[in-house]
């Protein structure tokens, strides 16, 4: 594999027989990544056994080759497109996959979730969706496979898409694309299928090239956990490994959780040739700072504008391997980066058997090889990140006595119970109703609104641009006149939040926080709009209605869907 080329790790999941091996076989075949002669061999063996040729068998042939040590790696299948290289992370069993992902032995950056169009969504499809949520894998495509078995029907595809989207959204997984394919017949794999002219999206191979690679650790916010502080010639040298980001001499830095700020005075070096003014992710370094605070092991150095999370409680997903079960309120030791601290599990929200992925009801403890969603509490405040934002500072181990007994990933802070959806960038917060669904309830002859599952989306998070009753473009801005903020969504991710006063019209479609399109198509129109907004202050509703009718278009990205009656318990507001 070419070092200079970008590599993306993909995992392929789905219910047994829904077509994982066939999709993988096809991807390998269509990108000419199959070893010489493998196809002929599989064809010959199929013929000898009197069975028709199957792309899925290519995987077996591959495994055979790997066993003989002919190809590179025993667990990883690779293919390449013009754009980059791909590694298919093998998920031989859920247990190994979960364990490897949580411990860092494997890292899947994107996922393909395969559903058989004919059989529809099965329990296992949902459980695999849950794995994506558990591991914070945000980039996912759903492949609706075996479209040939339902005559390439658009309605059949839409039905599965809607049902799966509803389920995945409830887990805060927002698939970026749904692609109808027939892996067996190669429809919509390398090129657009003429059997499904109604599908306007990309073929699978084009689509996977669109998975956006996250910046490497160097390009992420600075995280420099202090390993030790040495006294040397009357100077205090702070030593450690830079886990992410870049640090320069002269930089203003923040030390957490004590929240002290100071400046980097020097980066130390042994030999003159190692002298540098800038160090970055992966390097072990020693620095001195301008103020001689009492700094200690475990503290995190970052920049003030993108500091780590600091708290004594957080939500985590744990893989437990201990001989003894994990118990609530028992004292363990937690190690995260250079921090080591007593901790306890104060709440076990859900336990899942890692082999079958079945949920264990009312579990009071976590047994060996179970995965659990828990709330952890440490004796003192510690620093960390959400795993999805930083794998090095979002991962920890739990030590029981002297044994490492569990691995965990941080899924977030413990928030107060939330009642509305929000976009947030530190103190810049905006309430958004644009993910609410609107229904015309026939039995009541009225339109009602179903609130989306309340959640806070931070910068970098994938957001649900497509719902049942709305579809926003991948790039748009949300303009909140009340909070005086503009949220920028790019490639279906919350990209930034800026103050309205700092916003420059950028030609990207705009909506208001309820999802109404803003009829602004040029800089000139934007200025007129801004002037009218200025004049609106304190206006009564009549004026507001005139303004709204002029500038807002509720139905551009939304539609109101008919419902027989309200059986959905969450229907909350009447409009
Ligand atoms: P896995 O268990 O998810 O890896 O599923 P396989 O790839 O082994 O596929 C299971 C069966 O479904 C095999 O017999 C495949 O030939 C068949 N299959 C896979 N894709 C398609 C498809 O697009 N159309 C049809 N008709 N059959 C398919």
Tab-separated table of C-alpha atoms and ligand atoms in Angstrom, residues 14-23 54-56 114 116 145-149 181-185, ligand 1:
chain	number	residue	atom	x	y	z
A	14	UNK	CA	-25.705	-6.291	8.400
A	15	UNK	CA	-27.927	-9.252	9.114
A	16	UNK	CA	-26.603	-12.640	8.045
A	17	UNK	CA	-27.324	-13.393	4.369
A	18	UNK	CA	-28.268	-9.830	3.531
A	19	UNK	CA	-25.204	-9.633	1.297
A	20	UNK	CA	-22.128	-8.433	3.181
A	21	UNK	CA	-19.747	-10.904	1.554
A	22	UNK	CA	-21.242	-10.302	-1.862
A	23	UNK	CA	-20.840	-6.531	-1.523
A	54	UNK	CA	-20.812	-16.335	-6.163
A	55	UNK	CA	-18.903	-13.125	-5.469
A	56	UNK	CA	-19.196	-13.984	-1.799
A	114	UNK	CA	-26.555	-3.686	4.487
A	116	UNK	CA	-31.952	-7.100	2.219
A	145	UNK	CA	-29.390	-4.714	-1.306
A	146	UNK	CA	-31.090	-7.357	-3.480
A	147	UNK	CA	-33.202	-4.719	-5.189
A	148	UNK	CA	-33.616	-7.258	-8.026
A	149	UNK	CA	-35.841	-9.296	-5.715
A	181	UNK	CA	-28.130	-1.826	-4.995
A	182	UNK	CA	-28.110	-5.337	-6.296
A	183	UNK	CA	-24.676	-6.567	-5.317
A	184	UNK	CA	-25.189	-9.854	-7.091
A	185	UNK	CA	-26.009	-8.241	-10.432
B	1	LIG	P1	-23.723	-12.262	4.188
B	1	LIG	O1	-24.094	-13.391	5.073
B	1	LIG	O2	-24.356	-10.976	4.644
B	1	LIG	O3	-22.259	-12.115	3.943
B	1	LIG	O4	-24.440	-12.543	2.772
B	1	LIG	P2	-23.831	-13.131	1.414
B	1	LIG	O5	-23.051	-12.094	0.701
B	1	LIG	O6	-23.165	-14.439	1.703
B	1	LIG	O7	-25.161	-13.351	0.588
B	1	LIG	C1	-26.163	-14.242	0.976
B	1	LIG	C2	-26.899	-14.744	-0.242
B	1	LIG	O8	-27.588	-13.672	-0.855
B	1	LIG	C3	-25.968	-15.340	-1.292
B	1	LIG	O9	-26.540	-16.507	-1.815
B	1	LIG	C4	-25.902	-14.261	-2.337
B	1	LIG	O10	-25.711	-14.761	-3.626
B	1	LIG	C5	-27.257	-13.627	-2.228
B	1	LIG	N1	-27.208	-12.231	-2.669
B	1	LIG	C6	-26.319	-11.272	-2.311
B	1	LIG	N2	-26.577	-10.107	-2.963
B	1	LIG	C7	-27.658	-10.349	-3.728
B	1	LIG	C8	-28.425	-9.547	-4.643
B	1	LIG	O11	-28.156	-8.377	-4.875
B	1	LIG	N3	-29.496	-10.132	-5.225
B	1	LIG	C9	-29.837	-11.425	-4.994
B	1	LIG	N4	-30.894	-11.897	-5.630
B	1	LIG	N5	-29.136	-12.205	-4.174
B	1	LIG	C10	-28.061	-11.698	-3.540
